[in-house]
GROMACS .gro file of C-alpha atoms in nm:
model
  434
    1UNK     CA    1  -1.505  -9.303  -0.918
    2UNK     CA    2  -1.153  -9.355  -0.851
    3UNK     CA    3  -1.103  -9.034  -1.143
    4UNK     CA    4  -1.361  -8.810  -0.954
    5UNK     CA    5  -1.175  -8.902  -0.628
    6UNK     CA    6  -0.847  -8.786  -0.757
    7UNK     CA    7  -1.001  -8.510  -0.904
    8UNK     CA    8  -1.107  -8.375  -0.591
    9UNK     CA    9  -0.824  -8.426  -0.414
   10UNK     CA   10  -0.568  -8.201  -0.651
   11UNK     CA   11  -0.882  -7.948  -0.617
   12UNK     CA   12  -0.865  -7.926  -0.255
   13UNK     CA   13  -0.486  -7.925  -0.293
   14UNK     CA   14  -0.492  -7.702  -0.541
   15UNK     CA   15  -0.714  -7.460  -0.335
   16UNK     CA   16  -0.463  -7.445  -0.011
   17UNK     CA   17  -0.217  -7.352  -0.253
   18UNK     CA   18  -0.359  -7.056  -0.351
   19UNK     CA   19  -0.543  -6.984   0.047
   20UNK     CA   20  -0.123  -7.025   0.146
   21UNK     CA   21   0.046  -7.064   0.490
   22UNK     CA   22  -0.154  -7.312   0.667
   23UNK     CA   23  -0.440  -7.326   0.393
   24UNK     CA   24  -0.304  -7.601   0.267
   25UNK     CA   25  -0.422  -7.787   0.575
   26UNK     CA   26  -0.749  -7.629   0.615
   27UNK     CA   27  -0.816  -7.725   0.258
   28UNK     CA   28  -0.704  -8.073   0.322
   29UNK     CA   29  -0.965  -8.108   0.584
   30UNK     CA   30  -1.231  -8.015   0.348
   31UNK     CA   31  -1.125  -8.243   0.120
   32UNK     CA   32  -1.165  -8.544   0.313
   33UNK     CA   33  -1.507  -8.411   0.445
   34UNK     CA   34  -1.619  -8.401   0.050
   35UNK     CA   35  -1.494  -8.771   0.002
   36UNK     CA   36  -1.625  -8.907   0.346
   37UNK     CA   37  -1.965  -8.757   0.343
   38UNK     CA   38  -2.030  -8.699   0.002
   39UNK     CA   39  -1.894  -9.037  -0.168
   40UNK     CA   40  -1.882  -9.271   0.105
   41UNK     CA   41  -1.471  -9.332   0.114
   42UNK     CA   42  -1.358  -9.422   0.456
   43UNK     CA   43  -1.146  -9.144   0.619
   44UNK     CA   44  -0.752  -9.256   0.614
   45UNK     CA   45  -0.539  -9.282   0.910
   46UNK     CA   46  -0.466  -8.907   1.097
   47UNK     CA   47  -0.061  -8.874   1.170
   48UNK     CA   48  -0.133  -8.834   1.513
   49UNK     CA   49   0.271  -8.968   1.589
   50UNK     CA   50   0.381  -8.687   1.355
   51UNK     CA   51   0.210  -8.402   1.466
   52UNK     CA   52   0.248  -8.482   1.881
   53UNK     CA   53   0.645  -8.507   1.729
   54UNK     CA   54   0.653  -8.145   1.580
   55UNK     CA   55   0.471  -8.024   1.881
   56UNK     CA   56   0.725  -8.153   2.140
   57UNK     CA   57   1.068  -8.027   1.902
   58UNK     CA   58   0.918  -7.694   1.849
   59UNK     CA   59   0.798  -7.691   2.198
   60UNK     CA   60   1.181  -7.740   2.272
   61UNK     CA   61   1.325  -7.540   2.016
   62UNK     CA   62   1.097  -7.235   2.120
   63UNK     CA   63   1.191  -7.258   2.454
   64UNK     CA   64   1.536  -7.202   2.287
   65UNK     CA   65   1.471  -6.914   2.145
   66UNK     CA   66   1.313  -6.733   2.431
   67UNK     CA   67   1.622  -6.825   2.606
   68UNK     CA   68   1.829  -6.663   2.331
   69UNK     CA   69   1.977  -6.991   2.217
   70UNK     CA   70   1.907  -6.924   1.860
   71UNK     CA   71   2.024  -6.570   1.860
   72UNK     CA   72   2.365  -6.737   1.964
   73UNK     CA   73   2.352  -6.995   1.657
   74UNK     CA   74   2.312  -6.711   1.461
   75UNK     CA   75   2.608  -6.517   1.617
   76UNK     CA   76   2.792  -6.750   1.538
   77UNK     CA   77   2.766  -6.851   1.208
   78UNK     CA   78   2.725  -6.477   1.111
   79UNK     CA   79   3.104  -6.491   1.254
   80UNK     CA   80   3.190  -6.813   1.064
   81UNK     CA   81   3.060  -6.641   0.733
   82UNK     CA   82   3.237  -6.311   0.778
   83UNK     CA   83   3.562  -6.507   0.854
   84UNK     CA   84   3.557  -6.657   0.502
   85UNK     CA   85   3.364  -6.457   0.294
   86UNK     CA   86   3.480  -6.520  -0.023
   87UNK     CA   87   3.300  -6.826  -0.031
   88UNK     CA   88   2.953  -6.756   0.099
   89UNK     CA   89   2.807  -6.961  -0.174
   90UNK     CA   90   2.895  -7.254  -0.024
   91UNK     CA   91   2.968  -7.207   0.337
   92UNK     CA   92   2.610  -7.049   0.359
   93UNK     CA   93   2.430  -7.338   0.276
   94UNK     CA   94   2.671  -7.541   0.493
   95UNK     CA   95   2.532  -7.313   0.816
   96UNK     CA   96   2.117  -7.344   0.724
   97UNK     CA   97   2.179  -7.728   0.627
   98UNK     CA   98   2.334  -7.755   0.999
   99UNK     CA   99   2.073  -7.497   1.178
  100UNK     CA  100   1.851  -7.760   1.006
  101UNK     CA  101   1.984  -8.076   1.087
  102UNK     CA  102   2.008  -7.930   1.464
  103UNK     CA  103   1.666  -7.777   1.477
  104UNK     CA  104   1.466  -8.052   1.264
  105UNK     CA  105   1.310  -7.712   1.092
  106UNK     CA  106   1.370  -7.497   0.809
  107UNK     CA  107   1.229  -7.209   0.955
  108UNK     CA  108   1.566  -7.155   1.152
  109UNK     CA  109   1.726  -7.024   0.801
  110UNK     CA  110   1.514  -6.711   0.838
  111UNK     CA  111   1.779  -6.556   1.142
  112UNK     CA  112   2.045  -6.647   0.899
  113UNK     CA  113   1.916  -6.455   0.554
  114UNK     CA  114   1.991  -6.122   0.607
  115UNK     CA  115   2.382  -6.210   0.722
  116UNK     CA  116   2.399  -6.377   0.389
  117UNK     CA  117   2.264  -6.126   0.206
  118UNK     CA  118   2.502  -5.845   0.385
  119UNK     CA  119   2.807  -6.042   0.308
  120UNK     CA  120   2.741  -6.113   0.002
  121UNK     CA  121   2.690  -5.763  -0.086
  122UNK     CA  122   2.994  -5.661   0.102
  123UNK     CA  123   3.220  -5.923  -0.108
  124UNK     CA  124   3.023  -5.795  -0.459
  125UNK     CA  125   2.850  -6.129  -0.469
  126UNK     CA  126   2.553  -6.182  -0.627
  127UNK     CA  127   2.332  -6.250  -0.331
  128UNK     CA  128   2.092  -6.486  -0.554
  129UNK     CA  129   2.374  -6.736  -0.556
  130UNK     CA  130   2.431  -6.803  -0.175
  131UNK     CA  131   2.041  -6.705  -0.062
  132UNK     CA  132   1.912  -6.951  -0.305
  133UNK     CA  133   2.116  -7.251  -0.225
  134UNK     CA  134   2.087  -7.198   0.137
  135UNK     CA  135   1.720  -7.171   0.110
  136UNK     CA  136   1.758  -7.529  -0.094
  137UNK     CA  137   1.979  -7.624   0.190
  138UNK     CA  138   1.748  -7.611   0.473
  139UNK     CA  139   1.446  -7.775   0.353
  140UNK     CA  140   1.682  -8.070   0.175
  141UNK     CA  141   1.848  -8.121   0.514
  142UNK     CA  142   1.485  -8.179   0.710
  143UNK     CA  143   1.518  -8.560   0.524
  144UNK     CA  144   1.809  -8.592   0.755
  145UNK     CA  145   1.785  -8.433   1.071
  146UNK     CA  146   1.738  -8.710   1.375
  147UNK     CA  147   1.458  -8.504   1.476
  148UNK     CA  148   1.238  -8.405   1.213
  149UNK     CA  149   0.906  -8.523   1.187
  150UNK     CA  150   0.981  -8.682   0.834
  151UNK     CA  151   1.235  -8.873   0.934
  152UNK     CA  152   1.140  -9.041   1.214
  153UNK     CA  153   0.811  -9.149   1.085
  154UNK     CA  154   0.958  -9.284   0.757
  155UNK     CA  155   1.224  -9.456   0.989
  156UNK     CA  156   0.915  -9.595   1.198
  157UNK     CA  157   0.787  -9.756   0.847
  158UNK     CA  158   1.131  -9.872   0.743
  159UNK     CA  159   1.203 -10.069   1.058
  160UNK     CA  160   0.943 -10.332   0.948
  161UNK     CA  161   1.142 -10.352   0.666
  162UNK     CA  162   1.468 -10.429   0.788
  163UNK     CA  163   1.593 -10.091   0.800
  164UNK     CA  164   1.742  -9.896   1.143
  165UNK     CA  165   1.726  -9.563   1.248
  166UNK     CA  166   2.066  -9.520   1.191
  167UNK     CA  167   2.113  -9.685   0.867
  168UNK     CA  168   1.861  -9.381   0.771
  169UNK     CA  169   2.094  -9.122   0.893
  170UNK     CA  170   2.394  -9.288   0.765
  171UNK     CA  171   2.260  -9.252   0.412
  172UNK     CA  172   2.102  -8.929   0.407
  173UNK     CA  173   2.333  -8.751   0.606
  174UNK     CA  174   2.624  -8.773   0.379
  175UNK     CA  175   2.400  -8.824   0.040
  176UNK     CA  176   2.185  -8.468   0.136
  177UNK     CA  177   2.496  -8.284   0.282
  178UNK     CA  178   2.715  -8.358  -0.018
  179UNK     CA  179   2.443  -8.231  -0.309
  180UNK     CA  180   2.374  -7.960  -0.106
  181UNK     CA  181   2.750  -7.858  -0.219
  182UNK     CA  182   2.675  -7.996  -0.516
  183UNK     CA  183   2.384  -7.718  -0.573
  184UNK     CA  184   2.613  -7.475  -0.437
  185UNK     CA  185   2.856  -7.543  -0.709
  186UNK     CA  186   2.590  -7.479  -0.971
  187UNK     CA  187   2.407  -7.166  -0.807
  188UNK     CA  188   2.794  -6.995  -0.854
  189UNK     CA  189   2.751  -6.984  -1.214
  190UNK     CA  190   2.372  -6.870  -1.210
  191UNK     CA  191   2.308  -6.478  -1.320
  192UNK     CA  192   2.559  -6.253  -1.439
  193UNK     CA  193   2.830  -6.069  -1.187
  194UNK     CA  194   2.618  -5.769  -0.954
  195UNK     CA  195   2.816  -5.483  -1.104
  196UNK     CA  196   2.691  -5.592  -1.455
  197UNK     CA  197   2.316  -5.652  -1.325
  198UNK     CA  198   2.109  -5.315  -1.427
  199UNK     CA  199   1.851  -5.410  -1.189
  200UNK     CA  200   2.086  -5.380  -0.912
  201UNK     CA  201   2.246  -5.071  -1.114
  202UNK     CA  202   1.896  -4.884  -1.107
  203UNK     CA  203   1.810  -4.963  -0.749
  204UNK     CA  204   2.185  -4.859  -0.666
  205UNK     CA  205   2.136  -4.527  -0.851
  206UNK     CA  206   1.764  -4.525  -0.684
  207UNK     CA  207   1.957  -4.532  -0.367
  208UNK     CA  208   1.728  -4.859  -0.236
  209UNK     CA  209   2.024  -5.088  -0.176
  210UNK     CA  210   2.171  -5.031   0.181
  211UNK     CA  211   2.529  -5.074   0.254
  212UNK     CA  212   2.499  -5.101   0.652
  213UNK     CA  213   2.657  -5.411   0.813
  214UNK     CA  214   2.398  -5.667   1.002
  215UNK     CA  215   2.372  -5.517   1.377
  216UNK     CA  216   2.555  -5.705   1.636
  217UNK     CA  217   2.299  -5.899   1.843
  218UNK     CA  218   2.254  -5.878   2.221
  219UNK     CA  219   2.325  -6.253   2.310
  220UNK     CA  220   2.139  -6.369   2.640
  221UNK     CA  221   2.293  -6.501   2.947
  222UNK     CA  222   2.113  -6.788   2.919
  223UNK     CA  223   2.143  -6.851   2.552
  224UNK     CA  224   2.491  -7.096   2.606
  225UNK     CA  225   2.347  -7.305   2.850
  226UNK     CA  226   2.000  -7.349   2.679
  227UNK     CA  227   2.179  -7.445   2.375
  228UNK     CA  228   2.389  -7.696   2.564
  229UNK     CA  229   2.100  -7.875   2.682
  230UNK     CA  230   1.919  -7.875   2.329
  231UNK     CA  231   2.184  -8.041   2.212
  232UNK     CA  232   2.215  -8.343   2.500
  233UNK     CA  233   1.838  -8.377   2.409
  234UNK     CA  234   1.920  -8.416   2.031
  235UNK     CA  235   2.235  -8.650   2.161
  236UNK     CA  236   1.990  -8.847   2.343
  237UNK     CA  237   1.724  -8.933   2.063
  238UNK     CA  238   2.000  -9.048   1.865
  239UNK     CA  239   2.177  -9.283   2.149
  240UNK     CA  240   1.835  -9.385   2.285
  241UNK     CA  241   1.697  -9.477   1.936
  242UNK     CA  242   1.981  -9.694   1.863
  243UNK     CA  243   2.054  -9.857   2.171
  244UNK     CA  244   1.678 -10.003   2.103
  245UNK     CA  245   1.695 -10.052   1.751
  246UNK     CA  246   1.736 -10.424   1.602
  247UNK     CA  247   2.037 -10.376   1.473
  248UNK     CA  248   2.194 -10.290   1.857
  249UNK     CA  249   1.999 -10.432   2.062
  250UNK     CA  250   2.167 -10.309   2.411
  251UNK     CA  251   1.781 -10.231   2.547
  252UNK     CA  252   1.528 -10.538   2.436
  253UNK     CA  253   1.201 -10.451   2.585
  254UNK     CA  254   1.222 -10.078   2.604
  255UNK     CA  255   0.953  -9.892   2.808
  256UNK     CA  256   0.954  -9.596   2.570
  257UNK     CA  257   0.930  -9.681   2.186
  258UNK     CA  258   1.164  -9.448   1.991
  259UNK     CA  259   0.840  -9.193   1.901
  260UNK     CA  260   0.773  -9.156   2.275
  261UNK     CA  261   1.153  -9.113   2.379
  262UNK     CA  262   1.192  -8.794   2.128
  263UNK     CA  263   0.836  -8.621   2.240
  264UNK     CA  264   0.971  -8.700   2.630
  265UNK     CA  265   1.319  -8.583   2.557
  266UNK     CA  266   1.186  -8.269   2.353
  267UNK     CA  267   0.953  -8.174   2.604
  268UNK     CA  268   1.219  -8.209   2.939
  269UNK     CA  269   1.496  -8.030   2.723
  270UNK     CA  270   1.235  -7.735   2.727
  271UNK     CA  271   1.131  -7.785   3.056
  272UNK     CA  272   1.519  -7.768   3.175
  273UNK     CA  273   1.568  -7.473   2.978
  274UNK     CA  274   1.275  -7.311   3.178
  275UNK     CA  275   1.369  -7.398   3.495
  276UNK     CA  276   1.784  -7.356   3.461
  277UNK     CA  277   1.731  -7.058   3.271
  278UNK     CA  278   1.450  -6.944   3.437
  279UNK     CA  279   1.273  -6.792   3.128
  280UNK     CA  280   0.916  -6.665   3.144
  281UNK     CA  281   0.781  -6.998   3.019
  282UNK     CA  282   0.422  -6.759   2.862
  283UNK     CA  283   0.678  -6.619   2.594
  284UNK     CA  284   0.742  -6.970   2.439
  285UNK     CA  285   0.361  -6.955   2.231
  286UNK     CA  286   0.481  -6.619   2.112
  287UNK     CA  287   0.814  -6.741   1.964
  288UNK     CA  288   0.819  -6.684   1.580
  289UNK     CA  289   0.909  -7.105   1.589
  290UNK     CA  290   0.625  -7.206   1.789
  291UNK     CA  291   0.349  -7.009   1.566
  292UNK     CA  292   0.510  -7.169   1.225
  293UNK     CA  293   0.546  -7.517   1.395
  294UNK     CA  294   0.185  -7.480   1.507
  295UNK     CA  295   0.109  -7.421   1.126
  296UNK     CA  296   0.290  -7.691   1.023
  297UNK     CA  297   0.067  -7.929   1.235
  298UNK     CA  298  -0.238  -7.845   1.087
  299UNK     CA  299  -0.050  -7.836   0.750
  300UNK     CA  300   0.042  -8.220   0.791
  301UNK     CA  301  -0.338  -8.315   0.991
  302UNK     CA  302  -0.502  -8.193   0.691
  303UNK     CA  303  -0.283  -8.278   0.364
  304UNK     CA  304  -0.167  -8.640   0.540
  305UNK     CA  305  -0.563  -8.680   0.643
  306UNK     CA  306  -0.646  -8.625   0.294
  307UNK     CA  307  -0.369  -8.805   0.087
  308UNK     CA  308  -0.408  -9.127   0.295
  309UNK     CA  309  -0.814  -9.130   0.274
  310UNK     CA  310  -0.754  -9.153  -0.099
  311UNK     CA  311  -0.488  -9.389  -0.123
  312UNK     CA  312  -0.626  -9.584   0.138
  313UNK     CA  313  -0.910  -9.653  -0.076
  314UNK     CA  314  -0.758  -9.734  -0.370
  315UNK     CA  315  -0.470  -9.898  -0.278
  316UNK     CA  316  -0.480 -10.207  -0.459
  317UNK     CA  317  -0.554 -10.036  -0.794
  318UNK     CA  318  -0.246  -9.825  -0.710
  319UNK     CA  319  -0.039 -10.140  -0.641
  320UNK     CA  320  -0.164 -10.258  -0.988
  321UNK     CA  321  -0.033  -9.962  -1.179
  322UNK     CA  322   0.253  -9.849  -0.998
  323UNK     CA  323   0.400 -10.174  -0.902
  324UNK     CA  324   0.541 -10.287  -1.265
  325UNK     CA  325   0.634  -9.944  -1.360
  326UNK     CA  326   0.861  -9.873  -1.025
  327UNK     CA  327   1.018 -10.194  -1.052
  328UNK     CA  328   1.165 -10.102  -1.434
  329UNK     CA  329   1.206  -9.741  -1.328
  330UNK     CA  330   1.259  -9.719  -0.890
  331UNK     CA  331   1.352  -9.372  -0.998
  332UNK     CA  332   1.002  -9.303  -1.100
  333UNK     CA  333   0.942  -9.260  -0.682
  334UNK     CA  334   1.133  -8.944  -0.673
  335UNK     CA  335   0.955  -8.815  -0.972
  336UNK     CA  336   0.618  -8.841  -0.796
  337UNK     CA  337   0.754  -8.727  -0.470
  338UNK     CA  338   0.888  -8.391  -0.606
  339UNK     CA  339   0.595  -8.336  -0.716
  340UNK     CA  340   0.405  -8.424  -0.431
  341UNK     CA  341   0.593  -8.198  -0.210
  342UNK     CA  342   0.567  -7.908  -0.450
  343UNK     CA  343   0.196  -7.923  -0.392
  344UNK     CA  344   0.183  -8.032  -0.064
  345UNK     CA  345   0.455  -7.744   0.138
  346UNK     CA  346   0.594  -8.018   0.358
  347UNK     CA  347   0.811  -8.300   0.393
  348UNK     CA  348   0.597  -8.447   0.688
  349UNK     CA  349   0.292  -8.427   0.517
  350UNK     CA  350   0.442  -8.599   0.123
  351UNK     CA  351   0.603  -8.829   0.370
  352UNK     CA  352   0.331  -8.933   0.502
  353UNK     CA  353   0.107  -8.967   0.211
  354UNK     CA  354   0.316  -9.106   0.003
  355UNK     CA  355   0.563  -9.345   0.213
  356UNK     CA  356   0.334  -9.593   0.326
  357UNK     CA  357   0.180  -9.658  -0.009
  358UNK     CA  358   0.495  -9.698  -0.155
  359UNK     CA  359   0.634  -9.981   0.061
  360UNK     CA  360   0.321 -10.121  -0.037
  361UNK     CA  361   0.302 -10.156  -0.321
  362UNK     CA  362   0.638 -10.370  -0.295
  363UNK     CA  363   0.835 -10.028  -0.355
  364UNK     CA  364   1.249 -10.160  -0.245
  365UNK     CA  365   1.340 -10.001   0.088
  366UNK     CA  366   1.688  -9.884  -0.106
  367UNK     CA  367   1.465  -9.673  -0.327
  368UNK     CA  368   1.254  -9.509  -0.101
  369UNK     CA  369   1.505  -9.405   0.144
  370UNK     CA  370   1.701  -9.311  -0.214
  371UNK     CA  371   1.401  -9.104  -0.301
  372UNK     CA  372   1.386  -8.984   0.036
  373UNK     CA  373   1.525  -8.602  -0.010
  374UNK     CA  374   1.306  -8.523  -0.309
  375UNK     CA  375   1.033  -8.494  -0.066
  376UNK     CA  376   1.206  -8.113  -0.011
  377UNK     CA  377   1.059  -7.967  -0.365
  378UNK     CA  378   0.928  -7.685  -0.151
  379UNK     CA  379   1.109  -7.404  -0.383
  380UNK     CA  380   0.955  -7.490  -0.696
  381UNK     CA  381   0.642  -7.272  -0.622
  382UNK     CA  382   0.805  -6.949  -0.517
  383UNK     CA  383   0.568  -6.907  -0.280
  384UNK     CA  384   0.758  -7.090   0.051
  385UNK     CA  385   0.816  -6.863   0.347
  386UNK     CA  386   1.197  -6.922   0.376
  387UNK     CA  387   1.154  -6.870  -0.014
  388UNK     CA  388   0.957  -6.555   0.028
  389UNK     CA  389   1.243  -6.430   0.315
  390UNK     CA  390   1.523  -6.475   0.077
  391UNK     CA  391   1.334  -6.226  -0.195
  392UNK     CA  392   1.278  -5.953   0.041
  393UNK     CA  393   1.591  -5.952   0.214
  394UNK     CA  394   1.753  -5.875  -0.108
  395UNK     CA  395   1.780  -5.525  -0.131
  396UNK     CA  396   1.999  -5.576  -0.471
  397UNK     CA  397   1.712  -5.693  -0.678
  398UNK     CA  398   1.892  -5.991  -0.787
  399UNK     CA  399   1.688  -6.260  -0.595
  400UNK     CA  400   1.405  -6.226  -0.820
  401UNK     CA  401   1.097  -6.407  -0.947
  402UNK     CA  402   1.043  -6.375  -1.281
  403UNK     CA  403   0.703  -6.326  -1.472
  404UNK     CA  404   0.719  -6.699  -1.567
  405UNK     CA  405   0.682  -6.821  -1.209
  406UNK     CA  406   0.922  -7.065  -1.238
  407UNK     CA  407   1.196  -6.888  -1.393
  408UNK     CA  408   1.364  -6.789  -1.045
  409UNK     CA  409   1.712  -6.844  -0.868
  410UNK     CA  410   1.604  -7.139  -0.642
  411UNK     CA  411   1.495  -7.360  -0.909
  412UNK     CA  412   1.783  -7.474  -1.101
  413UNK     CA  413   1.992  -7.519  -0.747
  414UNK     CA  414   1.687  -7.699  -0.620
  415UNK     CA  415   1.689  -7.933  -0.871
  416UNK     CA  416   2.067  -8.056  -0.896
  417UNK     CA  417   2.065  -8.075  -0.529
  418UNK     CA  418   1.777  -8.270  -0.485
  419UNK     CA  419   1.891  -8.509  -0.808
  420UNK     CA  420   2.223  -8.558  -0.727
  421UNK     CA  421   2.089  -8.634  -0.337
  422UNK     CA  422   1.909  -8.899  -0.501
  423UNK     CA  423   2.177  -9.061  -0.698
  424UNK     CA  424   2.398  -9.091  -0.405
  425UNK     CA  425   2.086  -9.191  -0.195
  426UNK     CA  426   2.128  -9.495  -0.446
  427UNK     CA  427   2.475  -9.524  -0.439
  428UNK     CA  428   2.567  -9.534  -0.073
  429UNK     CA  429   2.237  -9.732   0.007
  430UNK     CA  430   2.369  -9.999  -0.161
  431UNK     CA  431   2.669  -9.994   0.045
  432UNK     CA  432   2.472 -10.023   0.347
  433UNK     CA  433   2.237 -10.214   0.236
  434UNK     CA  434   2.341 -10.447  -0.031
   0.00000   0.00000   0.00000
């Protein structure tokens, strides 16, 4: 049974894949409506936690938006990237890894693609080089951004395993942050120079490659001070969840757990930025943020639903394979992972699957929280949004998918970054941890 099971559950997976955007969560749902109903497997646990959590921060962060906060981000780091434009390839990825971290989504690289393509052009870069690794950037820096729905439920699991909050952050921070510049080092060899591409020569000749600069933006005058309070909200997670964590201990019998305090201080930062800014609070369901955040709660509800009704019911034959083999090879965790998330299209959702099972089965916290970032193999399938932005935006041709599938510029900066994330996930765990 356990074969038929599995079977279905890569089917179903399989099938959102190819429905895309939030098919893979419809699908999920259907899958776990085949094994409930059909074969008698009790339904798993629903990631209620992680979906209220992506509801409050894009609640917050589209209330942002409205307010023009994000248009400001953007202004700004169009500025920082113009100012040294020579290196775009790595200061680009530097901007959507900290849009990311900020935001606790990837979706805010899509403001920031088309000033990295128009640089790069300017500067005769091959825009494949910078748009890939920032693409890489933001969906590796979700496994470290004090908000994001991954990492605060895998830092809810971790805590009954010795592990705080901040010891989290404190690894993947540094460990994601450096192999993003580690990918970007890579990506700068990848494809010949532009003036020697003849794809870019034809569309050049075509006359399809535009040479206009990115319009300036009309920044809000509430845009400053909605950013400013986003940003005491973020502050305040990250004080709050360590002044209760066990390794501080300055609040002992805290009213709100550390969940609660990031939905309450999501939803008041929006409320504050409603009320100081006054903003017409029936934009905020409009916001490009809110409708893609909204997806990516059905996304998790259905994939999470799905993964943890199988491995629910199987868990002790999974213990019995997996155990032996993870202890001789902890690096097997990122393997599965990768792929995980490569099917799956989030880091919530393979976090949640996957996670729990693994501390099960006796899985070292050090490993796991190692293997952490490969939960961000989103660009393998080149059919990601962000992904999908990066393509378009590229007037020069150069950001291309070729007829293999995966023969395309994200994969081979993908993969370093998320490796060498890994192998300093190991490294400065075990300064941390011992």
């Amino acid at each position: 049974m356990i074969a038929i099971e599995l079977f279905i559950v890569l089917a179903f997976i399989y099938l959102g894949a190819r429905m895309g955007g939030i098919g893979i969560g419809l699908a999920g749902g259907a899958g776990v409506l085949v094994l409930s109903l059909f074969l008698g497997v009790d339904t798993g646990h629903i990631p209620v936690d992680v979906i209220l959590i992506i509801m409050s921060v894009i609640a917050a962060i589209s209330a942002l938006q409205v307010a023009g906060g994000l248009d400001w981000l953007v202004q700004l780091a169009e500025n920082f990237l113009r100012k040294n434009p020579k290196q775009i390839t790595f200061y680009a990825p530097m901007v959507t890894y900290l849009m990311t971290l900020l935001a606790g989504t990837g979706h805010t690289a899509f403001s920031t693609l088309p000033v990295i393509a128009e640089v790069a052009k300017e500067q005769g870069v091959r825009p494949s080089r910078p748009l890939s690794i920032s693409v890489v950037a933001s969906q590796v820096a979700i496994t470290a951004s004090p908000i994001s729905a991954a990492v605060v439920f895998f830092s809810d699991i971790l805590e009954n395993h010795g592990v705080s909050y901040l010891t989290l952050l404190s690894i993947a921070i540094p460990s994601t942050f450096m192999a993003c510049m580690a990918g970007a080092f890579v990506a700068n060899f990848i494809g010949c120079e532009l003036k020697e591409d003849p794809v870019y020569q034809q569309r050049l000749a075509q006359g399809l490659v535009t040479t206009n600069a990115v319009t300036s933006r009309h920044i809000l005058p509430s845009a400053k001070l909605a950013t400013a309070i986003f940003v005491v909200a973020i502050i305040s997670v990250v004080v709050y969840a360590t002044l209760i964590s066990d390794s501080v201990a300055l609040i002992t019998h805290p009213s709100l757990s550390r969940n609660d305090a990031i939905m309450v201080f999501m939803l008041t930062a929006a409320t504050a930025i409603v009320t100081l800014t006054k903003i017409d609070a029936s934009k905020i369901p409009d916001a490009a943020t809110f409708k893609s955040g909204m997806s990516a709660c059905i996304c998790v509800l259905g994939v999470a639903w799905l993964g943890d009704t199988f491995v629910a019911g199987h868990i002790e034959e999974i213990k019995a394979v997996s155990s032996e083999l993870l202890g001789r090879f902890p690096w097997l965790l990122a393997v599965v992972l990768f792929f995980a998330s490569m099917l799956l299209y989030s880091q919530g959702a393979t976090t949640t699957a996957l996670m729990p099972a693994a501390l099960a089965i006796g899985v070292a916290p050090l490993t796991a929280i190692a293997s952490f970032a490969a939960v961000s193999a989103l660009f393998v399938l080149p059919t990601y949004p962000t992904l999908l932005a990066a393509v378009e935006m590229d007037d020069t041709g150069s950001t291309r998918i070729g007829k293999w599938v995966f023969n395309h510029p994200f994969f081979i900066p993908g993969v370093v970054t998320i490796s060498t994330s890994v192998l300093l996930g190991f490294i400065f765990g075990q300064l941390l941890l011992g």
